[in-house]
Each structure stands twice: as C-alpha cells, then as structure tokens.
C-alpha cells in the first residue's frame, strides 16, 4: 500500500475524536467523517507501519445509523465530530466503549459488568446544552469582522454564529459586538501578525438564573469605545456582567491573566440542583456558584446534575461520614457531599479553583468543608503518613469513610491510588472522563481489596466522542 491508494474499508469502531476505524489487510485505518457501519472507498493519506490515516473517497453503503446533521457546517467545524450519527447510536457507541475498556484494560468479565453496569444516561434534547462559548474573532475575505469556530485542526475561522450546542443568545451578542466593531473601527486580532485588538468573545450563560456574561479577550491594555459597547450589550435581557480580559501573548491559550469588569457584576450566579436518581427529577437542594470569566465550571449543567447526583448516591452518605474529594476543582462535588456528610476535604492543584471553592462554600453557608491546594498524590500521602499524636479529626482524615475522585484524563497517580488503599475507606466513588484510565485504575483498586459494585456512563458532550462515567467500589470484608 502507498499514499493515495484507494481501497475498500468497513468501519467497525470509532475513536475518541469520532474518527471511523476499520481494518484492511491487517492494517488499522483511522478515517475522519466515517461512521460505524459505513462501507467506504478510502484514500490512504498517511501510512505508518501497522496503521494509517485515510479520507472518505466515496461512501459505498451508508451506515444505517447515519442521519442528516442539523448543523450545515458540522463537517468543516472542529466542534462536533459525530453529529452525523443518530443520537441513539452515539449513546450505544459510548456505552460500548466504556464496557470494552473495562473488559480489555480493566480485566473485568462480561458477567461482572452485566451485574454492575446501569444504562447510559443521555440527554432528552442533545442540542443547546452548553453554558459557555468562546468565539475567535477575525476577518472574512471581504474584510468584515467574523466570529465563529476554528475548522478542525486549523486556525481558520468558520462563521458558526448560531452553534446548535450553545444558547441562541450567543448569536445576538456576536451581532452586537461585530456591529460595534464596525461602527468604531475596532480591529480584530490577526494571529499571524500579532496585531489588532479583539481576540475572542467569551460568553457564559446561567441556565437556572438566565444571567449572561460577556468578556472580550483583547490584545491591548484598554478597550476603546467600551462604554458604547456597554450601552449596546446591556439592552440584551439577562445581561449581568461585561468585562474585558487582557491577553497580549502570542499563544493559543485563550484567556490572559487580568480581567476588568466594565459593567455589572464581575461574575454571574448559577445553581446546580441535586436530582432524584430514579428519574432525575429536581429535588429542592441546590448549590449556588459564582462564576467569573476565569472559573472552571462544567459546560453541560443538566448532565452535570445527573452525574453528580449519581456520584452522591453512590457515596451512600448518612450525615456521619468524613469524605475526601480529590481533584475537586471549584468544589462542585464537595459542596454537594457536604450537605449529607459530617466533613468533606477537597484537594485541587489550581489555587484559583480552591479560592472559588472556598467562596462558594461561604456563599452557601456551608461550614463543614476544608480545601487544600496541591497534587492529590502529595496532599493525601502527607496526611496519611503524618505520625503525630492523633485527635479524632485527624484520625478521621487518615481513615475516611468515603473517597471520591474525579481526575483529568490521565487518571490517578499510582501513589495516590496506593494511599487510597492504605486509608481503607468503606467506599470509593470514581468519576472519570476517560474510561481507559478508569479501567486501569479500577483494576489496581480491585486487586487492592475492593469490589466493583456499580458503574454508569453519562453523555456530557453530545456529538463528540467523549463519555463520562461514575463507578462505585466497596471494600471487601477481609
Ligand atoms: N470535580 C471537579 C473538576 C474535575 S476536573 C468539578 O466537579 O468541577 C479535574 C480537576 O483535577 C481539575 O480541576 C484539575 O485542575 C485537577 N487536577 C489535575 N491534576 C491534579 C492533581 N495531580 N492533583 C489534584 N488536582 C489535579
């Protein structure tokens, strides 16, 4: 086989980025825009020893799961990867992926998984779910300002102004900002030259409060005609916070360090509700969060409520427990847990997130949480290995009833896992955004004396290849 060869390929699997995967003469091929069930003619675009990358030359027989995507720009835009796959099949694909990883990497048997896995939790309406959007700004070929998204794997801006994953308010805001740029001749940023001013438009929307935040990321220290922008934006119902963020670095990182509020509040408020895990209806327990432009906040609030409510249910709290919440971010899970636990200890590596966690605890009048900045694999062992005389509180910290973890994609550090085992909590709740590292870590915990009791996948990112999971481990009585 050589580059540009054309060959038949049946797509039998999909990768995390939604690329189709098929085998031809012992080689594995990854093909963008090909879906499970497609029979295609592929063109080889890049070849390695045992695998290669292909392009769809022709769809010979379309997958039965193919649908007409709602977004006409979905193939060009880098945002959605599997919009052409029916939503039911997206969910099946994600559930299968979790199951396969738990079997292949975690070494769990089909029967074991049959007994513990609950059906994947999807969205009723898998569109307009995102509460945050960041639009790069540039010029189109007529020299008019455009805002949109980057094309897959490039920095060309495609004018996707009414992205169907975001709220309809986004388009209204983008139109106002572009008109203002034209009226006051405010230049868009030019990435190749490092010149111009407006780099990105960041919009956040509180799903429960309907509060809106707009933050312009600029390549400069001040915003000319800022008051004129405010006058236009504040007419939009729900507008709560208008700011600019200074980023003069030539980097792909969107936000710079300093943010200046020019109208309204420096943050918006939103609530996350606890849900009844039987039917995911809302209970009356809600936690309020202040969200500033820089805060980390889950982007799919509806699914987050379902995921965290399930994590809380798995934790099995009665009010007496002490709990560690590792990788706690702004304390979203910790604050939920605190309502049903005696004491919650959160650990997170980003200092600003811990500041947010502390102020969110205060905002909700929560007094039984304590937050620590640092790596989970350092903070936890430091507490465990402390050999000083013990009072009851520190003994509870060394031997908590429950440990919850929600690590980034690379999973937990080994030293973190071995310390968790040494602490011997009754239950471990593992929330994961990568089922491969989840499977690897679960194997270590199960071999260390725990039993996998429950596992459930959640679709947080419809139309992408990503899937979240929550699992419950119970200590074996030995
Ligand atoms: N549970 C949080 C966020 C989880 S995302 C929420 O509900 O919002 C994973 C978090 O782990 C991120 O906030 C990241 O900053 C943090 N993190 C990454 N590596 C870490 C480490 N080694 N120790 C502690 N926290 C870490």
Tab-separated table of C-alpha atoms and ligand atoms in Angstrom:
chain	number	residue	atom	x	y	z
A	1	UNK	CA	0.000	0.000	0.000
A	2	UNK	CA	1.218	3.505	-0.745
A	3	UNK	CA	-0.043	7.012	-0.215
A	4	UNK	CA	-3.150	7.921	-2.271
A	5	UNK	CA	-4.068	4.273	-2.853
A	6	UNK	CA	-7.810	3.712	-2.836
A	7	UNK	CA	-9.185	0.640	-1.095
A	8	UNK	CA	-12.469	-0.669	0.366
A	9	UNK	CA	-12.970	-0.298	4.114
A	10	UNK	CA	-15.742	-1.265	6.524
A	11	UNK	CA	-15.921	0.951	9.596
A	12	UNK	CA	-16.285	-1.179	12.700
A	13	UNK	CA	-15.385	1.222	15.519
A	14	UNK	CA	-14.829	4.883	16.334
A	15	UNK	CA	-12.106	6.730	18.242
A	16	UNK	CA	-12.431	9.489	20.863
A	17	UNK	CA	-12.328	12.188	18.239
A	18	UNK	CA	-15.157	10.447	16.399
A	19	UNK	CA	-12.933	9.158	13.608
A	20	UNK	CA	-14.063	5.916	11.979
A	21	UNK	CA	-11.826	2.879	12.480
A	22	UNK	CA	-11.577	-0.085	10.135
A	23	UNK	CA	-9.108	-2.826	9.238
A	24	UNK	CA	-7.664	-3.517	5.793
A	25	UNK	CA	-5.116	-6.286	5.180
A	26	UNK	CA	-4.015	-6.311	8.804
A	27	UNK	CA	-3.610	-2.537	8.996
A	28	UNK	CA	-5.854	-0.323	11.132
A	29	UNK	CA	-7.111	2.826	9.430
A	30	UNK	CA	-8.483	5.983	11.042
A	31	UNK	CA	-10.859	7.897	8.801
A	32	UNK	CA	-12.382	11.287	9.613
A	33	UNK	CA	-16.122	11.619	8.890
A	34	UNK	CA	-16.617	7.865	8.509
A	35	UNK	CA	-19.131	6.309	10.891
A	36	UNK	CA	-19.645	2.884	12.414
A	37	UNK	CA	-21.442	0.754	9.842
A	38	UNK	CA	-20.241	2.717	6.797
A	39	UNK	CA	-18.778	0.794	3.852
A	40	UNK	CA	-16.493	3.188	2.042
A	41	UNK	CA	-13.764	3.564	-0.502
A	42	UNK	CA	-10.909	5.123	1.451
A	43	UNK	CA	-7.897	7.030	0.216
A	44	UNK	CA	-4.674	6.485	2.175
A	45	UNK	CA	-3.329	9.870	3.269
A	46	UNK	CA	-0.679	8.860	5.787
A	47	UNK	CA	0.894	5.453	6.394
A	48	UNK	CA	2.729	4.089	9.418
A	49	UNK	CA	3.975	0.563	9.994
A	50	UNK	CA	0.796	-1.010	11.386
A	51	UNK	CA	-1.746	1.747	10.915
A	52	UNK	CA	-2.648	4.639	8.701
A	53	UNK	CA	-4.956	7.596	8.172
A	54	UNK	CA	-7.493	7.706	5.390
A	55	UNK	CA	-10.055	10.016	3.873
A	56	UNK	CA	-13.535	9.116	2.667
A	57	UNK	CA	-13.281	8.880	-1.131
A	58	UNK	CA	-16.789	7.543	-1.554
A	59	UNK	CA	-19.487	6.129	0.708
A	60	UNK	CA	-20.367	2.832	-0.984
A	61	UNK	CA	-23.016	1.845	1.539
A	62	UNK	CA	-24.035	4.354	4.185
A	63	UNK	CA	-24.267	3.208	7.775
A	64	UNK	CA	-27.860	2.572	8.888
A	65	UNK	CA	-27.114	4.955	11.769
A	66	UNK	CA	-26.363	7.931	9.506
A	67	UNK	CA	-28.656	10.935	9.915
A	68	UNK	CA	-28.753	14.356	8.302
A	69	UNK	CA	-26.880	16.574	10.804
A	70	UNK	CA	-28.809	19.666	11.936
A	71	UNK	CA	-25.748	21.891	11.556
A	72	UNK	CA	-24.808	22.529	7.922
A	73	UNK	CA	-21.227	23.376	8.930
A	74	UNK	CA	-20.565	20.288	11.025
A	75	UNK	CA	-18.002	18.697	8.683
A	76	UNK	CA	-15.870	21.812	8.441
A	77	UNK	CA	-16.173	22.910	12.056
A	78	UNK	CA	-13.894	21.266	14.625
A	79	UNK	CA	-16.541	21.384	17.359
A	80	UNK	CA	-18.723	18.312	16.735
A	81	UNK	CA	-17.316	15.065	15.421
A	82	UNK	CA	-20.201	12.623	15.300
A	83	UNK	CA	-23.265	14.723	14.574
A	84	UNK	CA	-23.995	12.551	11.521
A	85	UNK	CA	-24.506	9.530	13.789
A	86	UNK	CA	-28.034	9.138	15.202
A	87	UNK	CA	-28.162	10.166	18.845
A	88	UNK	CA	-29.328	6.702	19.961
A	89	UNK	CA	-26.311	5.179	18.246
A	90	UNK	CA	-23.985	7.791	19.756
A	91	UNK	CA	-25.159	6.611	23.181
A	92	UNK	CA	-24.737	2.931	22.267
A	93	UNK	CA	-21.257	3.655	20.931
A	94	UNK	CA	-20.246	5.419	24.153
A	95	UNK	CA	-21.643	2.713	26.395
A	96	UNK	CA	-19.875	0.043	24.331
A	97	UNK	CA	-16.636	1.960	24.578
A	98	UNK	CA	-16.819	2.026	28.384
A	99	UNK	CA	-17.711	-1.663	28.542
A	100	UNK	CA	-14.906	-2.644	26.152
A	101	UNK	CA	-12.310	-0.660	28.075
A	102	UNK	CA	-13.427	-2.156	31.381
A	103	UNK	CA	-13.057	-5.630	29.843
A	104	UNK	CA	-9.911	-5.138	27.769
A	105	UNK	CA	-7.902	-2.865	30.073
A	106	UNK	CA	-9.576	-3.489	33.427
A	107	UNK	CA	-9.836	-7.237	33.013
A	108	UNK	CA	-13.471	-7.374	34.178
A	109	UNK	CA	-15.545	-10.221	32.767
A	110	UNK	CA	-18.688	-9.772	30.750
A	111	UNK	CA	-20.764	-11.325	33.578
A	112	UNK	CA	-19.256	-8.999	36.187
A	113	UNK	CA	-20.107	-5.975	34.071
A	114	UNK	CA	-23.556	-7.279	33.291
A	115	UNK	CA	-24.226	-7.319	37.028
A	116	UNK	CA	-22.975	-3.792	37.791
A	117	UNK	CA	-23.460	-1.594	34.721
A	118	UNK	CA	-26.531	0.611	34.560
A	119	UNK	CA	-27.806	2.067	31.266
A	120	UNK	CA	-26.064	5.154	29.902
A	121	UNK	CA	-27.738	8.467	30.795
A	122	UNK	CA	-28.279	10.538	27.664
A	123	UNK	CA	-29.933	13.877	27.036
A	124	UNK	CA	-33.566	14.288	26.114
A	125	UNK	CA	-32.602	17.039	23.701
A	126	UNK	CA	-28.901	16.805	22.810
A	127	UNK	CA	-28.650	20.387	21.466
A	128	UNK	CA	-28.216	23.823	23.058
A	129	UNK	CA	-26.708	22.275	26.174
A	130	UNK	CA	-23.520	24.316	26.555
A	131	UNK	CA	-23.423	27.199	29.033
A	132	UNK	CA	-20.122	28.547	27.733
A	133	UNK	CA	-18.852	29.543	24.293
A	134	UNK	CA	-15.564	31.091	23.199
A	135	UNK	CA	-15.614	32.532	19.702
A	136	UNK	CA	-12.378	33.548	17.992
A	137	UNK	CA	-12.681	36.825	16.066
A	138	UNK	CA	-11.086	37.622	12.687
A	139	UNK	CA	-11.952	38.882	9.202
A	140	UNK	CA	-13.703	37.216	6.312
A	141	UNK	CA	-12.476	37.565	2.726
A	142	UNK	CA	-14.396	40.826	2.292
A	143	UNK	CA	-12.625	42.349	5.280
A	144	UNK	CA	-15.718	42.175	7.524
A	145	UNK	CA	-15.271	41.038	11.125
A	146	UNK	CA	-16.308	37.408	11.721
A	147	UNK	CA	-16.674	35.296	14.828
A	148	UNK	CA	-17.044	31.559	14.848
A	149	UNK	CA	-15.086	28.406	15.484
A	150	UNK	CA	-11.836	27.048	14.205
A	151	UNK	CA	-12.033	24.495	11.415
A	152	UNK	CA	-10.887	21.043	12.528
A	153	UNK	CA	-7.138	21.027	13.250
A	154	UNK	CA	-6.602	24.558	11.859
A	155	UNK	CA	-6.903	28.177	12.879
A	156	UNK	CA	-9.218	29.224	10.037
A	157	UNK	CA	-12.356	30.774	11.472
A	158	UNK	CA	-15.640	29.353	10.222
A	159	UNK	CA	-18.523	31.723	10.929
A	160	UNK	CA	-20.637	29.395	13.089
A	161	UNK	CA	-22.538	32.100	14.862
A	162	UNK	CA	-25.541	30.134	15.919
A	163	UNK	CA	-23.817	26.973	17.071
A	164	UNK	CA	-26.559	24.481	17.925
A	165	UNK	CA	-24.720	23.300	21.023
A	166	UNK	CA	-24.856	26.803	22.507
A	167	UNK	CA	-27.691	29.086	23.557
A	168	UNK	CA	-29.478	31.293	20.962
A	169	UNK	CA	-28.345	34.388	22.899
A	170	UNK	CA	-24.811	33.810	21.579
A	171	UNK	CA	-25.745	34.967	18.101
A	172	UNK	CA	-27.468	38.112	19.367
A	173	UNK	CA	-24.340	39.015	21.353
A	174	UNK	CA	-21.973	38.328	18.455
A	175	UNK	CA	-24.055	40.545	16.158
A	176	UNK	CA	-23.920	43.390	18.682
A	177	UNK	CA	-20.150	43.081	19.124
A	178	UNK	CA	-19.490	42.922	15.366
A	179	UNK	CA	-21.703	45.961	14.691
A	180	UNK	CA	-19.889	47.847	17.426
A	181	UNK	CA	-16.507	46.869	15.928
A	182	UNK	CA	-17.624	48.202	12.543
A	183	UNK	CA	-19.118	51.413	13.957
A	184	UNK	CA	-15.992	52.316	15.966
A	185	UNK	CA	-13.413	50.708	13.670
A	186	UNK	CA	-12.190	48.348	16.352
A	187	UNK	CA	-9.790	45.910	14.677
A	188	UNK	CA	-9.970	42.129	15.075
A	189	UNK	CA	-6.815	40.340	16.196
A	190	UNK	CA	-4.527	38.960	13.500
A	191	UNK	CA	-2.890	35.818	14.786
A	192	UNK	CA	-0.119	35.665	12.189
A	193	UNK	CA	0.984	39.278	12.789
A	194	UNK	CA	0.118	39.536	16.478
A	195	UNK	CA	-1.675	42.803	15.612
A	196	UNK	CA	-5.246	44.059	16.051
A	197	UNK	CA	-7.329	44.031	19.215
A	198	UNK	CA	-10.314	41.700	19.638
A	199	UNK	CA	-9.161	38.088	20.008
A	200	UNK	CA	-12.071	36.144	21.466
A	201	UNK	CA	-15.591	36.699	22.690
A	202	UNK	CA	-16.310	34.607	25.776
A	203	UNK	CA	-19.966	34.153	26.679
A	204	UNK	CA	-21.356	32.348	29.724
A	205	UNK	CA	-24.995	31.726	30.442
A	206	UNK	CA	-26.559	30.653	33.734
A	207	UNK	CA	-29.118	28.015	32.813
A	208	UNK	CA	-31.122	28.419	36.014
A	209	UNK	CA	-30.719	32.194	36.511
A	210	UNK	CA	-30.617	33.236	32.803
A	211	UNK	CA	-27.795	35.613	33.688
A	212	UNK	CA	-25.395	36.411	30.850
A	213	UNK	CA	-21.698	37.240	30.963
A	214	UNK	CA	-19.742	38.696	28.047
A	215	UNK	CA	-15.956	39.012	28.218
A	216	UNK	CA	-13.891	40.306	25.287
A	217	UNK	CA	-10.344	38.978	25.209
A	218	UNK	CA	-8.138	41.750	23.847
A	219	UNK	CA	-4.600	42.214	22.632
A	220	UNK	CA	-4.121	45.514	24.492
A	221	UNK	CA	-4.435	47.187	27.882
A	222	UNK	CA	-7.693	49.036	27.397
A	223	UNK	CA	-10.906	48.803	25.436
A	224	UNK	CA	-11.630	51.836	23.247
A	225	UNK	CA	-15.329	52.774	22.960
A	226	UNK	CA	-16.003	50.434	25.885
A	227	UNK	CA	-18.970	52.473	27.153
A	228	UNK	CA	-20.554	52.388	23.686
A	229	UNK	CA	-20.257	48.596	23.730
A	230	UNK	CA	-21.824	48.504	27.196
A	231	UNK	CA	-24.754	50.655	26.043
A	232	UNK	CA	-25.491	48.183	23.266
A	233	UNK	CA	-24.934	44.966	25.203
A	234	UNK	CA	-26.857	45.908	28.341
A	235	UNK	CA	-30.102	46.057	26.349
A	236	UNK	CA	-29.946	42.267	25.929
A	237	UNK	CA	-32.263	40.690	28.548
A	238	UNK	CA	-30.301	38.877	31.235
A	239	UNK	CA	-27.056	40.792	30.706
A	240	UNK	CA	-25.312	40.741	34.100
A	241	UNK	CA	-21.572	41.060	33.598
A	242	UNK	CA	-19.484	42.774	30.918
A	243	UNK	CA	-15.697	42.693	31.094
A	244	UNK	CA	-12.540	42.549	29.084
A	245	UNK	CA	-9.556	40.303	29.625
A	246	UNK	CA	-6.025	41.309	28.623
A	247	UNK	CA	-4.036	38.749	26.648
A	248	UNK	CA	-1.083	40.220	24.706
A	249	UNK	CA	0.789	36.916	24.477
A	250	UNK	CA	1.220	35.146	21.142
A	251	UNK	CA	-0.280	31.928	22.368
A	252	UNK	CA	-3.197	29.544	21.816
A	253	UNK	CA	-4.281	29.975	25.426
A	254	UNK	CA	-7.487	31.981	25.247
A	255	UNK	CA	-7.556	33.981	28.470
A	256	UNK	CA	-4.836	36.242	29.824
A	257	UNK	CA	-4.214	36.919	33.497
A	258	UNK	CA	-6.145	40.108	34.232
A	259	UNK	CA	-9.846	40.758	33.782
A	260	UNK	CA	-11.534	44.170	34.133
A	261	UNK	CA	-15.245	44.412	34.728
A	262	UNK	CA	-16.691	47.418	32.859
A	263	UNK	CA	-20.354	46.961	33.694
A	264	UNK	CA	-22.461	44.983	36.186
A	265	UNK	CA	-21.080	42.204	38.367
A	266	UNK	CA	-17.661	40.567	37.940
A	267	UNK	CA	-19.422	37.185	37.890
A	268	UNK	CA	-22.726	35.508	37.138
A	269	UNK	CA	-24.518	33.202	39.544
A	270	UNK	CA	-25.866	29.791	38.679
A	271	UNK	CA	-27.313	26.880	40.625
A	272	UNK	CA	-26.696	23.168	40.400
A	273	UNK	CA	-29.560	21.083	41.732
A	274	UNK	CA	-29.437	17.738	43.296
A	275	UNK	CA	-31.553	15.278	41.318
A	276	UNK	CA	-33.529	12.269	42.267
A	277	UNK	CA	-31.505	9.481	40.680
A	278	UNK	CA	-34.558	7.382	39.949
A	279	UNK	CA	-35.962	9.663	37.269
A	280	UNK	CA	-33.509	12.582	37.520
A	281	UNK	CA	-36.252	14.985	38.588
A	282	UNK	CA	-35.074	18.032	40.522
A	283	UNK	CA	-35.117	17.903	44.324
A	284	UNK	CA	-35.182	21.158	46.244
A	285	UNK	CA	-31.498	21.013	47.160
A	286	UNK	CA	-29.483	23.499	45.123
A	287	UNK	CA	-25.978	24.881	45.462
A	288	UNK	CA	-25.207	28.379	44.185
A	289	UNK	CA	-21.972	29.160	42.343
A	290	UNK	CA	-20.387	32.437	41.403
A	291	UNK	CA	-18.757	32.033	38.010
A	292	UNK	CA	-16.181	34.555	36.809
A	293	UNK	CA	-14.663	34.578	33.302
A	294	UNK	CA	-11.703	32.515	34.515
A	295	UNK	CA	-13.564	29.983	36.652
A	296	UNK	CA	-13.660	26.365	35.696
A	297	UNK	CA	-17.312	25.336	35.523
A	298	UNK	CA	-18.894	22.278	33.959
A	299	UNK	CA	-20.205	23.179	30.485
A	300	UNK	CA	-23.262	20.898	30.409
A	301	UNK	CA	-25.207	21.842	33.543
A	302	UNK	CA	-28.135	19.479	33.029
A	303	UNK	CA	-25.988	16.360	32.656
A	304	UNK	CA	-23.657	17.524	35.421
A	305	UNK	CA	-26.583	17.490	37.843
A	306	UNK	CA	-27.372	13.911	36.849
A	307	UNK	CA	-23.738	12.794	37.048
A	308	UNK	CA	-23.049	14.387	40.437
A	309	UNK	CA	-26.361	13.282	41.897
A	310	UNK	CA	-25.396	9.733	40.974
A	311	UNK	CA	-21.929	10.189	42.497
A	312	UNK	CA	-23.621	11.378	45.682
A	313	UNK	CA	-25.981	8.413	45.691
A	314	UNK	CA	-23.050	6.016	45.222
A	315	UNK	CA	-21.265	7.691	48.150
A	316	UNK	CA	-24.120	6.429	50.374
A	317	UNK	CA	-23.872	9.224	52.947
A	318	UNK	CA	-25.938	9.372	56.136
A	319	UNK	CA	-24.531	12.508	57.769
A	320	UNK	CA	-21.821	10.858	59.878
A	321	UNK	CA	-19.146	10.330	57.256
A	322	UNK	CA	-15.865	12.023	56.612
A	323	UNK	CA	-15.079	12.242	52.922
A	324	UNK	CA	-12.128	13.201	50.720
A	325	UNK	CA	-12.959	14.741	47.341
A	326	UNK	CA	-9.789	14.509	45.257
A	327	UNK	CA	-9.343	16.648	42.104
A	328	UNK	CA	-12.184	18.810	43.423
A	329	UNK	CA	-11.919	21.796	41.021
A	330	UNK	CA	-14.135	24.604	42.349
A	331	UNK	CA	-15.660	22.154	44.805
A	332	UNK	CA	-18.789	21.295	42.845
A	333	UNK	CA	-18.909	17.738	44.150
A	334	UNK	CA	-17.518	18.625	47.597
A	335	UNK	CA	-20.313	21.106	48.278
A	336	UNK	CA	-22.970	18.572	47.323
A	337	UNK	CA	-21.355	15.921	49.508
A	338	UNK	CA	-21.094	18.339	52.445
A	339	UNK	CA	-24.877	18.535	52.742
A	340	UNK	CA	-25.030	14.823	53.536
A	341	UNK	CA	-21.652	14.230	55.230
A	342	UNK	CA	-20.054	15.234	58.512
A	343	UNK	CA	-16.910	16.677	56.986
A	344	UNK	CA	-15.531	16.968	53.440
A	345	UNK	CA	-11.886	17.565	52.480
A	346	UNK	CA	-11.238	18.768	48.923
A	347	UNK	CA	-7.882	18.694	47.098
A	348	UNK	CA	-7.129	20.531	43.870
A	349	UNK	CA	-3.942	21.602	42.094
A	350	UNK	CA	-5.152	25.004	40.790
A	351	UNK	CA	-5.027	27.676	43.550
A	352	UNK	CA	-7.681	29.893	41.923
A	353	UNK	CA	-10.123	26.975	41.814
A	354	UNK	CA	-9.613	26.437	45.564
A	355	UNK	CA	-10.310	30.140	46.136
A	356	UNK	CA	-13.568	29.681	44.201
A	357	UNK	CA	-14.380	26.532	46.186
A	358	UNK	CA	-13.926	28.392	49.485
A	359	UNK	CA	-16.010	31.370	48.432
A	360	UNK	CA	-18.739	29.080	47.036
A	361	UNK	CA	-18.842	27.260	50.379
A	362	UNK	CA	-19.312	30.616	52.108
A	363	UNK	CA	-21.953	31.713	49.593
A	364	UNK	CA	-23.995	28.646	50.536
A	365	UNK	CA	-23.373	28.905	54.270
A	366	UNK	CA	-21.501	25.594	54.223
A	367	UNK	CA	-19.066	25.212	57.138
A	368	UNK	CA	-18.086	21.529	57.061
A	369	UNK	CA	-15.699	21.660	54.103
A	370	UNK	CA	-11.968	22.224	54.062
A	371	UNK	CA	-9.956	22.724	50.884
A	372	UNK	CA	-6.279	22.110	50.169
A	373	UNK	CA	-4.167	23.294	47.246
A	374	UNK	CA	-1.773	20.695	45.877
A	375	UNK	CA	-1.398	17.475	43.978
A	376	UNK	CA	-3.679	14.704	45.202
A	377	UNK	CA	-0.700	12.323	45.124
A	378	UNK	CA	1.185	14.622	47.527
A	379	UNK	CA	-1.514	16.081	49.778
A	380	UNK	CA	-3.173	12.753	50.559
A	381	UNK	CA	0.033	10.855	51.480
A	382	UNK	CA	1.191	13.844	53.550
A	383	UNK	CA	-1.924	13.477	55.715
A	384	UNK	CA	-1.759	9.732	55.809
A	385	UNK	CA	1.887	9.448	56.688
A	386	UNK	CA	1.768	12.102	59.405
A	387	UNK	CA	2.805	10.239	62.543
A	388	UNK	CA	1.911	12.826	65.187
A	389	UNK	CA	-0.338	12.015	68.117
A	390	UNK	CA	-3.826	11.851	66.793
A	391	UNK	CA	-7.015	13.560	67.747
A	392	UNK	CA	-10.280	12.218	66.440
A	393	UNK	CA	-10.475	14.649	63.493
A	394	UNK	CA	-7.090	13.746	62.078
A	395	UNK	CA	-7.782	10.070	62.589
A	396	UNK	CA	-10.939	10.565	60.512
A	397	UNK	CA	-8.870	12.274	57.836
A	398	UNK	CA	-6.478	9.337	57.744
A	399	UNK	CA	-9.298	6.829	57.640
A	400	UNK	CA	-12.219	8.463	55.865
A	401	UNK	CA	-15.464	6.623	55.207
A	402	UNK	CA	-15.588	7.591	51.555
A	403	UNK	CA	-13.099	8.865	48.948
A	404	UNK	CA	-14.417	10.490	45.779
A	405	UNK	CA	-12.038	11.081	42.852
A	406	UNK	CA	-12.655	12.987	39.612
A	407	UNK	CA	-9.246	13.130	37.915
A	408	UNK	CA	-8.353	14.580	34.491
A	409	UNK	CA	-7.993	12.227	31.505
A	410	UNK	CA	-4.702	10.727	32.579
A	411	UNK	CA	-6.388	9.236	35.643
A	412	UNK	CA	-4.972	8.904	39.180
A	413	UNK	CA	-1.317	8.800	40.049
A	414	UNK	CA	-0.145	5.421	41.412
A	415	UNK	CA	0.966	6.923	44.698
A	416	UNK	CA	-2.483	8.440	45.070
A	417	UNK	CA	-4.105	5.036	44.456
A	418	UNK	CA	-1.832	3.217	46.900
A	419	UNK	CA	-2.540	5.814	49.591
A	420	UNK	CA	-6.270	5.476	48.983
A	421	UNK	CA	-5.923	1.720	49.501
A	422	UNK	CA	-3.914	2.222	52.675
A	423	UNK	CA	-6.594	4.554	54.056
A	424	UNK	CA	-9.131	1.741	53.697
A	425	UNK	CA	-12.299	3.791	53.119
A	426	UNK	CA	-15.546	1.832	53.095
A	427	UNK	CA	-16.411	3.155	49.623
A	428	UNK	CA	-14.592	4.771	46.714
A	429	UNK	CA	-16.563	6.701	44.099
A	430	UNK	CA	-14.568	7.181	40.903
A	431	UNK	CA	-15.842	9.813	38.444
A	432	UNK	CA	-13.961	9.692	35.150
A	433	UNK	CA	-13.794	11.435	31.782
A	434	UNK	CA	-11.617	8.702	30.221
A	435	UNK	CA	-12.782	5.127	30.505
A	436	UNK	CA	-9.363	3.726	29.519
A	437	UNK	CA	-7.538	5.208	32.515
A	438	UNK	CA	-10.596	4.478	34.663
A	439	UNK	CA	-10.328	0.797	33.753
A	440	UNK	CA	-6.599	0.768	34.531
A	441	UNK	CA	-7.139	2.389	37.957
A	442	UNK	CA	-10.158	0.239	38.860
A	443	UNK	CA	-8.060	-2.872	38.327
A	444	UNK	CA	-5.490	-1.583	40.842
A	445	UNK	CA	-8.206	-0.776	43.390
A	446	UNK	CA	-9.988	-4.104	42.903
A	447	UNK	CA	-6.735	-6.026	43.280
A	448	UNK	CA	-6.126	-3.968	46.414
A	449	UNK	CA	-9.257	-5.287	48.149
A	450	UNK	CA	-12.273	-3.572	46.609
A	451	UNK	CA	-15.229	-4.812	44.661
A	452	UNK	CA	-16.801	-3.029	41.675
A	453	UNK	CA	-20.446	-2.590	42.651
A	454	UNK	CA	-21.969	-0.044	40.245
A	455	UNK	CA	-20.973	1.727	37.044
A	456	UNK	CA	-22.836	4.165	34.827
A	457	UNK	CA	-21.905	6.204	31.762
A	458	UNK	CA	-23.179	9.756	31.182
A	459	UNK	CA	-23.268	11.729	27.958
A	460	UNK	CA	-21.880	15.133	28.898
A	461	UNK	CA	-20.731	16.038	25.400
A	462	UNK	CA	-23.310	15.008	22.819
A	463	UNK	CA	-21.921	14.889	19.228
A	464	UNK	CA	-18.347	14.400	20.418
A	465	UNK	CA	-16.654	11.067	21.112
A	466	UNK	CA	-16.247	11.754	24.837
A	467	UNK	CA	-18.035	9.935	27.613
A	468	UNK	CA	-18.068	10.357	31.395
A	469	UNK	CA	-18.554	7.582	33.956
A	470	UNK	CA	-19.217	7.153	37.609
A	471	UNK	CA	-18.385	3.935	39.439
A	472	UNK	CA	-18.718	2.630	42.981
A	473	UNK	CA	-16.185	0.419	44.727
A	474	UNK	CA	-16.924	-1.232	48.051
A	475	UNK	CA	-14.257	-2.566	50.400
A	476	UNK	CA	-14.301	-6.330	50.729
A	477	UNK	CA	-14.735	-7.598	54.273
A	478	UNK	CA	-11.393	-9.237	54.897
B	1	LIG	N1	-14.507	17.692	40.309
B	1	LIG	C1	-14.344	18.965	39.670
B	1	LIG	C2	-13.436	19.003	38.455
B	1	LIG	C3	-12.777	17.778	37.986
B	1	LIG	S1	-11.754	18.069	36.576
B	1	LIG	C4	-15.685	19.552	39.331
B	1	LIG	O1	-16.658	18.931	39.609
B	1	LIG	O2	-15.797	20.641	38.821
B	1	LIG	C5	-10.196	17.548	37.209
B	1	LIG	C6	-9.537	18.534	38.140
B	1	LIG	O3	-8.309	17.965	38.601
B	1	LIG	C7	-9.168	19.860	37.501
B	1	LIG	O4	-9.731	20.896	38.259
B	1	LIG	C8	-7.624	19.894	37.569
B	1	LIG	O5	-7.109	21.178	37.783
B	1	LIG	C9	-7.345	18.995	38.734
B	1	LIG	N2	-6.036	18.312	38.795
B	1	LIG	C10	-5.260	17.889	37.770
B	1	LIG	N3	-4.202	17.187	38.237
B	1	LIG	C11	-4.305	17.161	39.587
B	1	LIG	C12	-3.517	16.579	40.634
B	1	LIG	N4	-2.414	15.887	40.365
B	1	LIG	N5	-3.938	16.744	41.899
B	1	LIG	C13	-5.067	17.436	42.194
B	1	LIG	N6	-5.841	18.008	41.251
B	1	LIG	C14	-5.475	17.872	39.955
